[in-house]
Short mmCIF file of C-alpha atoms in Angstrom, two decimals:
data_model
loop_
_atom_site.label_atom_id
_atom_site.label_comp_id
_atom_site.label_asym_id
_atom_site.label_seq_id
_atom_site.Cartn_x
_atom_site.Cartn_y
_atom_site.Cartn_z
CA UNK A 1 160.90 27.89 179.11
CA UNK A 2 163.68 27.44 175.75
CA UNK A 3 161.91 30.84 174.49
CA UNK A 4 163.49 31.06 171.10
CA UNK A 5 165.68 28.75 169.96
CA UNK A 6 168.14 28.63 166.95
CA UNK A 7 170.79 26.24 165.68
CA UNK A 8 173.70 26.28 164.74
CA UNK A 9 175.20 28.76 166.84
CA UNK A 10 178.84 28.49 164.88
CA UNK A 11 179.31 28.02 161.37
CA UNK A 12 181.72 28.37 158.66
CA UNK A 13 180.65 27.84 155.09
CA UNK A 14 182.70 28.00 152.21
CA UNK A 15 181.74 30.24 149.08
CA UNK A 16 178.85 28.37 146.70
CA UNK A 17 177.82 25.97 149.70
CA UNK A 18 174.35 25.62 151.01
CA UNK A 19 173.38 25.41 154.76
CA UNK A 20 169.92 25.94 156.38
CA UNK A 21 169.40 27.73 159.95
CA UNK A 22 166.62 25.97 162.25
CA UNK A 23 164.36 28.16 165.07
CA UNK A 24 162.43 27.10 166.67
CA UNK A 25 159.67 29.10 169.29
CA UNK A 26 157.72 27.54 172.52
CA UNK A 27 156.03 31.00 173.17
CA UNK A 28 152.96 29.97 170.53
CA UNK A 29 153.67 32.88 168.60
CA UNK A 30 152.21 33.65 165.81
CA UNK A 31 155.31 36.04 164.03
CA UNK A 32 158.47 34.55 163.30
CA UNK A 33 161.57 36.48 161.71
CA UNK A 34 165.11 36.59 160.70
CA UNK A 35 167.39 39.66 160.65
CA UNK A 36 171.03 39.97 160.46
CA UNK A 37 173.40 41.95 162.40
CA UNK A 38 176.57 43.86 160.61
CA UNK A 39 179.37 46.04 162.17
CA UNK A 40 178.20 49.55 161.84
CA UNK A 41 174.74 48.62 160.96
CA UNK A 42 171.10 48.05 162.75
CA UNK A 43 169.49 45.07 162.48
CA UNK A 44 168.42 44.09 159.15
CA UNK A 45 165.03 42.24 158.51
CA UNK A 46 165.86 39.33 156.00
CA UNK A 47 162.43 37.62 156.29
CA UNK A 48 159.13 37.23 158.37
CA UNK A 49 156.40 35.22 159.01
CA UNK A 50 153.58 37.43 160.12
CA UNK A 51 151.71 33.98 160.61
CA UNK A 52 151.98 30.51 160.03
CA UNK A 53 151.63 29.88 155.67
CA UNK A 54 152.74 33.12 155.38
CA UNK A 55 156.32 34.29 154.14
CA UNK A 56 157.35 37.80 153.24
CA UNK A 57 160.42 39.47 152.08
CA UNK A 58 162.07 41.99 154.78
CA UNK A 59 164.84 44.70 153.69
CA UNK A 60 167.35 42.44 152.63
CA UNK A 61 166.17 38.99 150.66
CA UNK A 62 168.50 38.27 148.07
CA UNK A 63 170.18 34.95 148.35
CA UNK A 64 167.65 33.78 151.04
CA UNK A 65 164.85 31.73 151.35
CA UNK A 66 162.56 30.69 154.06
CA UNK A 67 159.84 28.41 155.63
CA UNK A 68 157.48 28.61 157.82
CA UNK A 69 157.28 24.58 158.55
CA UNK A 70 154.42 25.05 161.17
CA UNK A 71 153.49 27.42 164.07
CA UNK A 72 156.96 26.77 165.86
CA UNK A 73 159.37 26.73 163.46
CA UNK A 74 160.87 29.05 160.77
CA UNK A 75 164.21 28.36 158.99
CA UNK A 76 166.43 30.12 156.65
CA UNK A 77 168.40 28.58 153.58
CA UNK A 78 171.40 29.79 152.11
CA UNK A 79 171.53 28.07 148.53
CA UNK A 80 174.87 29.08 147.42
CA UNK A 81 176.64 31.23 150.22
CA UNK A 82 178.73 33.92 149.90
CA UNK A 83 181.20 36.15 151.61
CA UNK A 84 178.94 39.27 151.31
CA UNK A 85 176.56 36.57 153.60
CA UNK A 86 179.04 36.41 156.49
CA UNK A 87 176.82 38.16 159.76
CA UNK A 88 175.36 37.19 162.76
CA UNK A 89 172.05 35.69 162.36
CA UNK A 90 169.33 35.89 164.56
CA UNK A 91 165.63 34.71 164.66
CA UNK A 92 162.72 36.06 166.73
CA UNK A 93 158.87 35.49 167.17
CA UNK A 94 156.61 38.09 168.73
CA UNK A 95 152.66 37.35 169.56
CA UNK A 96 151.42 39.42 166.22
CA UNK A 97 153.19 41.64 163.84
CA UNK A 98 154.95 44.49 165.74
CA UNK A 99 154.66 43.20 169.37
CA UNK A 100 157.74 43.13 170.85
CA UNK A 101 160.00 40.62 170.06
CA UNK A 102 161.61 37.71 171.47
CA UNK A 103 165.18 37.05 170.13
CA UNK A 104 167.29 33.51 169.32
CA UNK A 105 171.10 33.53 170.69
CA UNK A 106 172.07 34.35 167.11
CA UNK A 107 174.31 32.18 164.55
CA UNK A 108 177.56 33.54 163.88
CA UNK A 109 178.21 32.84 160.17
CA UNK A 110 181.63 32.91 157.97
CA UNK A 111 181.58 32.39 154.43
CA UNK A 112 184.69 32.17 153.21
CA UNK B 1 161.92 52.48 153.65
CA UNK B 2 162.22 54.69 156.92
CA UNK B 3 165.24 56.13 158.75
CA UNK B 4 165.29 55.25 162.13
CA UNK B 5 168.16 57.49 163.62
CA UNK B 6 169.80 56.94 167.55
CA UNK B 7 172.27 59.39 169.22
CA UNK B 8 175.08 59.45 170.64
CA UNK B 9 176.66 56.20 168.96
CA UNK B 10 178.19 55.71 172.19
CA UNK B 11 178.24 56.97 175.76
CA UNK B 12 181.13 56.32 178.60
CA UNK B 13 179.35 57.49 182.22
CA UNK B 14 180.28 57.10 185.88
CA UNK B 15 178.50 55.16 188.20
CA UNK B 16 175.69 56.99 189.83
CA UNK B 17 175.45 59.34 186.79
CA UNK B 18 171.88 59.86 185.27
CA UNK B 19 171.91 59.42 181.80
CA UNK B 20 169.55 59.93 178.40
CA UNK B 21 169.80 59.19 174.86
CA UNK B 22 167.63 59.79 171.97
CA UNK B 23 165.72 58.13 169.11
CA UNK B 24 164.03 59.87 166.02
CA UNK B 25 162.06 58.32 163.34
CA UNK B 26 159.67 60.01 160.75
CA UNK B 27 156.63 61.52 162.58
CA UNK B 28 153.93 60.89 159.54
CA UNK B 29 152.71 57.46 159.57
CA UNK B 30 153.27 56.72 162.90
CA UNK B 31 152.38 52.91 164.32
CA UNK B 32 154.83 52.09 167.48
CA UNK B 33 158.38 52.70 169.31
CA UNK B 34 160.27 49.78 170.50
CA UNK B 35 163.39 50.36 172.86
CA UNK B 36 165.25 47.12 173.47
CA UNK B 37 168.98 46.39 175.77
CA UNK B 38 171.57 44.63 174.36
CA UNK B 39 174.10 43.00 176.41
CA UNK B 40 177.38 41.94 174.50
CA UNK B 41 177.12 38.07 174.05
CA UNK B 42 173.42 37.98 174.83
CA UNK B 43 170.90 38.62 172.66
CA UNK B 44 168.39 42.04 172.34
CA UNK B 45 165.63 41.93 175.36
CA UNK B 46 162.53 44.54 174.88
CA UNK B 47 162.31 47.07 177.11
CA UNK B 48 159.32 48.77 176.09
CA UNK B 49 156.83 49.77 173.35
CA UNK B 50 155.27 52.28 173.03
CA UNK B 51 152.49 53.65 170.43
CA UNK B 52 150.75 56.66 172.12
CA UNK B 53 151.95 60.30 171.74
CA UNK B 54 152.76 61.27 175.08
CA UNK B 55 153.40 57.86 176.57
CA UNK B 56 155.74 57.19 179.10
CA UNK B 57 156.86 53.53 180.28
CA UNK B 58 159.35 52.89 183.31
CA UNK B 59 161.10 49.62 184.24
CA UNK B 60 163.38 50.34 187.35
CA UNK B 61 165.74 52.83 186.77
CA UNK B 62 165.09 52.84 183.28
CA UNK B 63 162.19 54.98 181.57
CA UNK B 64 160.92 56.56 178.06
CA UNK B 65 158.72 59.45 176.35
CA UNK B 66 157.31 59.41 173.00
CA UNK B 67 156.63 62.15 171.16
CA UNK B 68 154.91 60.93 167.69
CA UNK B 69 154.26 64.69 166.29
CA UNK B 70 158.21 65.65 166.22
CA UNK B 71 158.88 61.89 165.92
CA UNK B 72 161.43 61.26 168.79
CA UNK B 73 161.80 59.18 171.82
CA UNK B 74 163.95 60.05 175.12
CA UNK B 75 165.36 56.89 177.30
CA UNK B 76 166.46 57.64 180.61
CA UNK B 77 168.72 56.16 183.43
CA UNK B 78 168.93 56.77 186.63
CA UNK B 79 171.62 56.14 188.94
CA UNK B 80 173.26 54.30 186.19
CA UNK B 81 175.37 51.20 187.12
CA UNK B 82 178.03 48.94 185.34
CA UNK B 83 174.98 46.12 184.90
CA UNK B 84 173.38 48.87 183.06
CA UNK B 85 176.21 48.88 180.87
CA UNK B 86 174.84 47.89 177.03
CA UNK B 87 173.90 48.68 173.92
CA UNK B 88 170.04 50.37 173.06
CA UNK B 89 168.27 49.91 169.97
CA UNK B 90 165.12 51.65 169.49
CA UNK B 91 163.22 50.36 166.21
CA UNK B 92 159.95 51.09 164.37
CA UNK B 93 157.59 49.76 161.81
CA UNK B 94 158.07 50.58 157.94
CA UNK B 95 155.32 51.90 156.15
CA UNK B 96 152.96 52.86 158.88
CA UNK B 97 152.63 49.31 160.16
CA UNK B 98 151.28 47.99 157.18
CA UNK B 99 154.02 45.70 156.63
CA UNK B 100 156.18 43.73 159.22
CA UNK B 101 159.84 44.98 158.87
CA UNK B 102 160.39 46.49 162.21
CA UNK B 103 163.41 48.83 161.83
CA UNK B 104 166.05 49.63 163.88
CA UNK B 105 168.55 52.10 164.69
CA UNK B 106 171.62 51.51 164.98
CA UNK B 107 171.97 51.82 168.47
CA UNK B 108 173.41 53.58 171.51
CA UNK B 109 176.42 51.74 173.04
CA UNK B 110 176.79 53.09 176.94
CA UNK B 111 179.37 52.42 179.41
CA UNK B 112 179.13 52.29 182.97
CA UNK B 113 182.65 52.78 184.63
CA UNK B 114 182.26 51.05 188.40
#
């Protein structure tokens, strides 16, 4: 089984550019998400899906959007990056809300 | 939003050495306790979750209590070994539950010297 998928896993962006970030899930999960990982800090919840055509804002939204396109997938748009954006990305589905969760390889992002 | 809080930041053991490290969250508005390993270059794998005071989970060498009234959580290794070598996050729900961010600590990096 793929499990969680996400793509790109490299990408360099340069400040004001746009780029979306594609997972994907095989589990039939209903709970999608996206966090971001800093030096010196936890994971960060950008986004979820608690179920499919249903978004809702995590800790940190701004400069993010999301969709839920159907039951497998769940992307994340940058409109106009920035440096402050530059993290490692990663997506992950769980069965419900606050099951444990399955986690993506993770895109490693530069915005320069 | 809740303070999920994980100490030591980092631990350097021998092989063979039993090990613990903590987790402490806010003990009102409890929902669940997730503990997850994360290998450097992989991504975070759950070890357990947990949600009743009391509770204790083992996998291997590798175990946890949960104590919801003083809001803390104990993981354990025994016999650690170099594979055991990564970093552990423990996380929790916001608000109770009521809403979906999960959040984390920032984590407990341990070393295994061979």
């Amino acid at each position: 089984n793929a499990g969680v998928t996400q793509t790109p896993k490299f990408q360099v962006l340069k400040t004001g550019q746009s780029m979306t970030l594609q997972c994907a899930q095989d589990m039939n999960h209903n709970s999608m998400y996206w966090y971001r990982q800093d030096p010196g800090m936890g994971l960060r919840l950008i986004y979820y899906s608690a179920s499919e055509g249903t978004t809702d804002k995590g800790e940190v939204p701004n400069g993010y959007n999301v969709s839920r396109l159907n039951k497998r997938e769940f992307s994340l748009r940058l409109e106009s990056a920035a440096p402050s954006q530059t993290s490692v990305y990663f997506c992950a589905s769980s069965t419900l809300v606050h099951e444990k969760l399955f986690f993506g390889s993770g895109t490693q992002l530069s915005v320069l | 939003i809740l303070n999920v809080e994980q100490s030591p930041q980092s631990l350097h053991v021998q092989e063979g050495d039993s090990t613990n490290f903590t987790c402490s969250f806010p003990s009102s508005n409890f929902y669940a306790l997730h503990w997850y390993r994360w290998e450097t270059a992989k991504s975070p794998e759950a070890l357990f979750v947990m949600t009743l005071n009391g509770d204790e989970k083992k996998k291997g060498q590798i175990s946890a209590t949960l104590n919801t009234k003083e809001g803390y959580s104990y993981l354990y290794i025994k016999g650690s070994q170099p594979e055991d070598s990564a970093t552990y996050l423990c996380a929790s729900p916001n608000y109770g539950g009521s809403q979906g961010n999960l959040i984390f600590g920032k984590g407990t990096k341990l070393s295994v010297k061979p």
